[in-house]
Short mmCIF file of C-alpha atoms in Angstrom, two decimals:
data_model
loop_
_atom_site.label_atom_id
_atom_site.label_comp_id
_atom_site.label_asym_id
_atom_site.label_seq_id
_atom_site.Cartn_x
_atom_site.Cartn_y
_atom_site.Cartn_z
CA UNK A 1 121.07 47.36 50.66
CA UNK A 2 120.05 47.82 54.35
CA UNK A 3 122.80 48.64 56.71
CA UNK A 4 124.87 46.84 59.07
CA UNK A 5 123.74 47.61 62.49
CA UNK A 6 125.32 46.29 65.93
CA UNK A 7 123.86 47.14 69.03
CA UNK A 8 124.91 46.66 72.50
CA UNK A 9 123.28 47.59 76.15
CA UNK A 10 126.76 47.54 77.23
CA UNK A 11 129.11 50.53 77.67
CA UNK A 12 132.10 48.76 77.37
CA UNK A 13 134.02 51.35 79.63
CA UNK A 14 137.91 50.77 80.68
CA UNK A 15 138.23 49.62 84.68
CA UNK A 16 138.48 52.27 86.99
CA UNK A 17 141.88 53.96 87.70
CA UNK A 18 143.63 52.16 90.09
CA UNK A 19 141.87 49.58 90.05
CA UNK A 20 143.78 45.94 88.93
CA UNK A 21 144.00 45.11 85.58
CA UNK A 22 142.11 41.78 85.16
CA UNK A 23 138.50 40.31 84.47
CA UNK A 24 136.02 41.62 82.21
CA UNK A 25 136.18 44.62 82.36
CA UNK A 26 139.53 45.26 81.13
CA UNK A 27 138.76 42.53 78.93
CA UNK A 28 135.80 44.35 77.36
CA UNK A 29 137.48 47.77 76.77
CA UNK A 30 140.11 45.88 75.08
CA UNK A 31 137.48 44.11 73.02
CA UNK A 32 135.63 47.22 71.87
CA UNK A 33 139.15 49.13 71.08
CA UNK A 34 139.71 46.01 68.40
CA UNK A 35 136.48 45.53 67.27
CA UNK A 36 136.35 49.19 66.35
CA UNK A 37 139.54 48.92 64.20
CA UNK A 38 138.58 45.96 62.27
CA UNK A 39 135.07 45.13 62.13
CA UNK A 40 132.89 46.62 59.11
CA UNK A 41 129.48 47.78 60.63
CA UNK A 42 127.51 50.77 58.50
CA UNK A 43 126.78 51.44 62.21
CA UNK A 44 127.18 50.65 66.17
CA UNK A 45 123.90 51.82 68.82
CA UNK A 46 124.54 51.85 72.11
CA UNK A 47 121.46 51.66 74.39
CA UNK A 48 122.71 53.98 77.63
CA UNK A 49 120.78 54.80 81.00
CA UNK A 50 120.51 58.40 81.26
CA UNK A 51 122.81 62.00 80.28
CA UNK A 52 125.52 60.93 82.52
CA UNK A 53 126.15 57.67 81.54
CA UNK A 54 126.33 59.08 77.96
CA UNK A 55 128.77 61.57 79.17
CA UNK A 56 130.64 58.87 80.90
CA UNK A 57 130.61 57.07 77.62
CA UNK A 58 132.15 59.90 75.72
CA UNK A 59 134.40 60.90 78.24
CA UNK A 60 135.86 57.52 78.01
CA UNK A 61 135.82 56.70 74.20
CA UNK A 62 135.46 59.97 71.96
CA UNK A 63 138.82 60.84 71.70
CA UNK A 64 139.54 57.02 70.39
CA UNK A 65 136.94 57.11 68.30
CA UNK A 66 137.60 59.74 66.62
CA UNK A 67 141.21 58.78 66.31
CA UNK A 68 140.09 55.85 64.51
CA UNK A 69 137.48 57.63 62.27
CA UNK A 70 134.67 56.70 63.95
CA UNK A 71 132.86 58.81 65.65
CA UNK A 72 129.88 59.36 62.98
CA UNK A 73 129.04 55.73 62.96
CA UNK A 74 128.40 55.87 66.57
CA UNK A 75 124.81 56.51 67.79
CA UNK A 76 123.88 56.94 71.55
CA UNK A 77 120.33 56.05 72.59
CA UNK A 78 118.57 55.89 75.91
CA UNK A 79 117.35 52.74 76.95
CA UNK A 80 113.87 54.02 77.07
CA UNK A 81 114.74 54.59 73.28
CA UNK A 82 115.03 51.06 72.74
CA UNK A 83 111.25 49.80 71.04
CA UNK A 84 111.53 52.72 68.89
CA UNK A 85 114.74 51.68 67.60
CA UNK A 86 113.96 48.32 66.68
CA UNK A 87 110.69 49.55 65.26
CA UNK A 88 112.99 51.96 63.30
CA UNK A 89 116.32 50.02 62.23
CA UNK A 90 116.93 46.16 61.17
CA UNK A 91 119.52 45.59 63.30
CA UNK A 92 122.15 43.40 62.63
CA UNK A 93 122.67 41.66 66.00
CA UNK A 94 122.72 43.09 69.39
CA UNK A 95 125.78 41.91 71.79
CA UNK A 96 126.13 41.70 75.58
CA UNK A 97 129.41 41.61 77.61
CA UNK A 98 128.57 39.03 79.52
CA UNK A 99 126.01 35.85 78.83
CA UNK A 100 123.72 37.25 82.12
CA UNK A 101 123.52 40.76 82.32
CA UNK A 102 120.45 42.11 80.23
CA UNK A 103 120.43 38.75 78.16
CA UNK A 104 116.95 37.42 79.38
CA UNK A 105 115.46 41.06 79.07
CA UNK A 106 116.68 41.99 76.10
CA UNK A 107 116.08 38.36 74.95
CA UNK A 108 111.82 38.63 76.24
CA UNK A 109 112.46 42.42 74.52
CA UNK A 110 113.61 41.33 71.21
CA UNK A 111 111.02 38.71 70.48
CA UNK A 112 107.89 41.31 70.75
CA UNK A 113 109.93 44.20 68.97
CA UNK A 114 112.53 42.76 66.68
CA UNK A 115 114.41 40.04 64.89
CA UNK A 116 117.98 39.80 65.37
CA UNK A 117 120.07 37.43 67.38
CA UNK A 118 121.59 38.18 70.47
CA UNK A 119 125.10 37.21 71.50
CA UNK A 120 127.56 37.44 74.12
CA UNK A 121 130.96 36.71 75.39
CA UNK A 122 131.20 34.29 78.75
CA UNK A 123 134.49 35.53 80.61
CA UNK A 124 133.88 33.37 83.78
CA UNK A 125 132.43 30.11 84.31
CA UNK A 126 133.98 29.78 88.32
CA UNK A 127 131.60 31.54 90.81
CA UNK A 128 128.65 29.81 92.92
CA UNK A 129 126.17 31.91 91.39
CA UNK A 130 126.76 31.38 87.82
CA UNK A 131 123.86 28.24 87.67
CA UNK A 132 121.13 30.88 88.97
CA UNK A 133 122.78 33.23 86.33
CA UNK A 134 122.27 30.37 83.52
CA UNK A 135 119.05 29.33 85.07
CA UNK A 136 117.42 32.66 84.04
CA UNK A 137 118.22 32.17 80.60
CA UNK A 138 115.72 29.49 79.89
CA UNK A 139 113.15 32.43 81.55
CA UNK A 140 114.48 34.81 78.92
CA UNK A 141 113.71 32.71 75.79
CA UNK A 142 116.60 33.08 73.60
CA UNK A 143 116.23 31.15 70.35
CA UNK A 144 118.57 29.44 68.12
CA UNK A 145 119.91 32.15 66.14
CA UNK A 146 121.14 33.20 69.78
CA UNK A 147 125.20 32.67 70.90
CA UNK A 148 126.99 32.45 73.93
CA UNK A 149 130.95 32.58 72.87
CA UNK A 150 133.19 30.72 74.95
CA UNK A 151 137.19 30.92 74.75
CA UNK A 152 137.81 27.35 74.71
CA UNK A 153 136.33 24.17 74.40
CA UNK A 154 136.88 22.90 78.05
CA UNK A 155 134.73 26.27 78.95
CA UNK A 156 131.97 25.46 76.68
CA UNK A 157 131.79 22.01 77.81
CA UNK A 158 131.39 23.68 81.49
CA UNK A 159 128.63 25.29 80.02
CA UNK A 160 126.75 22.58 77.95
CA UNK A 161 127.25 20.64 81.64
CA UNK A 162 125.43 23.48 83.58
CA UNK A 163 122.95 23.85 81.57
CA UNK A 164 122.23 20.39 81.71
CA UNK A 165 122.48 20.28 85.66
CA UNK A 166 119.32 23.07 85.47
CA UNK A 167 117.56 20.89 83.11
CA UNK A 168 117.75 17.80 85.02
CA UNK A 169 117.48 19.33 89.05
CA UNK A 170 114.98 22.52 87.62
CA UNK A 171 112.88 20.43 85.35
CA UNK A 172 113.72 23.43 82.86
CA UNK A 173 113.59 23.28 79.05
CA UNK A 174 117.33 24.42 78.28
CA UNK A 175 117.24 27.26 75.61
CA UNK A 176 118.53 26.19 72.08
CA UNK A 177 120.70 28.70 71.47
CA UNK A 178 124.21 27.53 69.97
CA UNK A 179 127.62 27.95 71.89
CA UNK A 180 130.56 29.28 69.81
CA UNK A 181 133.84 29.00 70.32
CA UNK A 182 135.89 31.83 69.64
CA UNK A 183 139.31 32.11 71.37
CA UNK A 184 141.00 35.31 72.71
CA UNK A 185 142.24 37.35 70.27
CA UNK A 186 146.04 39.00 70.47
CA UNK A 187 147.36 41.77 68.80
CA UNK A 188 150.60 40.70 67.26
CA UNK A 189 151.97 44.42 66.41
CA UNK A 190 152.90 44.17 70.46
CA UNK A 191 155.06 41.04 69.53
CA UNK A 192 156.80 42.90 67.11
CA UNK A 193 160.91 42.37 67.51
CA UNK A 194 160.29 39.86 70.05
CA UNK A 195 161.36 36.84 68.89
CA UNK A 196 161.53 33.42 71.12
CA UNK A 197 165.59 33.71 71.78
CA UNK A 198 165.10 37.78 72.48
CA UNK A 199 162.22 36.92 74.65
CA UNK A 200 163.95 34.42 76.98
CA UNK A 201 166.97 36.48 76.98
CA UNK A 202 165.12 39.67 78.26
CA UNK A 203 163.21 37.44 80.57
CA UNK A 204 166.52 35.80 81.61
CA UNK A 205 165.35 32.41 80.92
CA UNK A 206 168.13 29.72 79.19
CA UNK A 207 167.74 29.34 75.72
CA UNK A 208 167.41 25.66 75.61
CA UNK A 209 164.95 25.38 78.73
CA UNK A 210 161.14 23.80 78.54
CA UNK A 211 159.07 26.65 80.16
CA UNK A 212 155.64 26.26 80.72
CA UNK A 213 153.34 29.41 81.64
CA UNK A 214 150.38 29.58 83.85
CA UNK A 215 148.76 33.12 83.25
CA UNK A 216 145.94 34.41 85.49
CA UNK A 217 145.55 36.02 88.91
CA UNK A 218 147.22 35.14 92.39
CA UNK A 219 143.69 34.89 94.14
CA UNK A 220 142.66 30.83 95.35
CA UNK A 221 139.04 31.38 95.34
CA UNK A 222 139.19 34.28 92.49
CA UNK A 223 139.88 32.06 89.57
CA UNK A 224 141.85 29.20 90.44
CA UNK A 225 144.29 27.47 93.36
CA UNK A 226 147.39 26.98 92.17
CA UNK A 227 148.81 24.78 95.08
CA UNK A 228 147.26 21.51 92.88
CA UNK A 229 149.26 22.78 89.90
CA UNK A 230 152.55 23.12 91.69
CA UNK A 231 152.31 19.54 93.47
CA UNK A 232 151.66 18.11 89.82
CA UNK A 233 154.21 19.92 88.34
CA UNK A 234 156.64 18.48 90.92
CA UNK A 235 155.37 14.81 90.06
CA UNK A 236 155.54 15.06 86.39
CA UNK A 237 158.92 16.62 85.56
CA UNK A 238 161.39 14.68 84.63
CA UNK A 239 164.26 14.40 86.72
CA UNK A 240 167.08 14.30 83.61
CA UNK A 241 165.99 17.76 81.63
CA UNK A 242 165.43 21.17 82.95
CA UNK A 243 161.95 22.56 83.32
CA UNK A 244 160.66 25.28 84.98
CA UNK A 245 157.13 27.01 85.43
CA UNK A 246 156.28 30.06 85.38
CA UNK A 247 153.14 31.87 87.34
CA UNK A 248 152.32 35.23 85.90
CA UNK A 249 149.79 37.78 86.15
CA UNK A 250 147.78 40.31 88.60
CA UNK A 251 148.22 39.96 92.23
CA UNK A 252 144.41 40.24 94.06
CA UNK A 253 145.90 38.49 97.40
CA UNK A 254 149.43 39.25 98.61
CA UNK A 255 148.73 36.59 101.33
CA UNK A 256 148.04 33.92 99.13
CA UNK A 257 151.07 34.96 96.94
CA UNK A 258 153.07 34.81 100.15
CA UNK A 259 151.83 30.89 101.11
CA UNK A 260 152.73 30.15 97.43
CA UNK A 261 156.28 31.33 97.53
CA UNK A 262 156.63 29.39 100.82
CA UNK A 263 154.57 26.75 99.38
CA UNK A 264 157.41 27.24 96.19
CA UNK A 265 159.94 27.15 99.05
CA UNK A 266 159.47 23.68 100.88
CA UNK A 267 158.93 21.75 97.98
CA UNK A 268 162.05 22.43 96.54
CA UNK A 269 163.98 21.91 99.74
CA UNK A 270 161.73 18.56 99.81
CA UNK A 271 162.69 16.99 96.66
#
């Protein structure tokens, strides 16, 4: 029986210290850290630049890996190492971080040198560039066995609706690879002893309260403008039961955080 191989240009490294705690890459490092605990490949090959970035690499994940048992299934290549890998292995499936980076290459790559498809995770479907990003995917030729994963339907249908703005303004042929989707995936050991009545009492939140939760980043042009939520939110609660939303998450803008507690302020002195 041939082995399990998954393979990845990606280095999947945590975010810089200091830096905040949001967006892909915290997202990936997470990612690997679980997919390392309960996936079941023979083996995983990671495709690096050069000595330092394996160093980096190591630096960053050895002493997890080995926690975890690890560390022998783990094979470090060079990229330059990459034709005589696929010449050398049956991989498995090779997967990207991101739906962009290295996807067309490695896309052009794979059909002269392998035969495995190539996946990858779409965190963000909100910045201007993302329809030249897309665009360069029907220039990589991915076929069907390909996948972008999205984390909910609404984002895939953002991305079947892209992709179909290139075909029609580009006069492209949109590649046929499929899009998946596979929803963030929580660790419920963290949840462990925190039941819903614990929760709101240690939140100090009434027991009997509707609570809705908008998670993300305080950034209006990072992600998403909250102002629109808050002025719906004001028009559809109902005036006989208590409600109350809650914003939550990593603060990129203390201005705009600032405008939205005054924001927070005048409509409740309004209504």
């Amino acid at each position: 029986m041939n082995k399990r191989i998954w393979g990845s240009l990606d280095d999947y490294l945590p975010p810089l210290q200091g830096s905040t705690m949001v967006g892909r890459g915290f997202a990936n490092y997470n990612f690997i850290k679980a997919f390392f605990e309960y996936s079941s490949f023979d083996e995983y090959h990671f495709f690096l630049n050069n000595r330092s970035h394996k160093e980096e690499f190591l630096t960053h994940h050895e002493a997890m890996l080995t926690r975890m048992g690890m560390a022998d299934r783990i094979k470090l290549f060079y990229r330059t190492d990459l034709a005589q890998a696929m010449a050398c292995h049956d991989y498995t499936v090779f997967h990207q971080s991101d739906p962009v980076t290295h996807i067309p290459p490695l896309c052009r790559y794979r059909n002269l040198h392998g035969n495995f498809p190539v996946i990858a995770f779409i965190h963000s479907i909100s910045y201007p560039d993302i329809l030249l990003k897309l665009q360069d995917l029907c220039w990589g030729a991915p076929h069907a066995g390909d996948a972008i994963i999205c984390s909910s339907t609404c984002g895939r249908e953002v991305i079947q609706n892209y992709l179909a703005q290139i075909q029609r303004e580009r006069n492209l042929e949109v590649p046929p690879l499929k899009l998946e989707v596979l929803p963030f995936g929580l660790d419920v050991r963290a949840l462990a002893g925190h039941d819903k009545v614990s929760s709101r009492r240690e939140l100090g939140l009434p027991p009997d309260e509707t609570v809705a939760l908008c998670l993300g980043r305080f950034s209006e042009f990072d992600k998403m403008d909250l102002f629109p939520l808050l002025q719906a939110f004001q028009q559809i609660r109902p005036s006989n039961q208590a409600w109350r939303l809650v914003l939550a998450g990593a603060v990129n803008q203390a201005d705009y955080l600032n405008m939205l507690r005054l924001w927070i302020k005048a409509m409740v002195y309004r209504y």
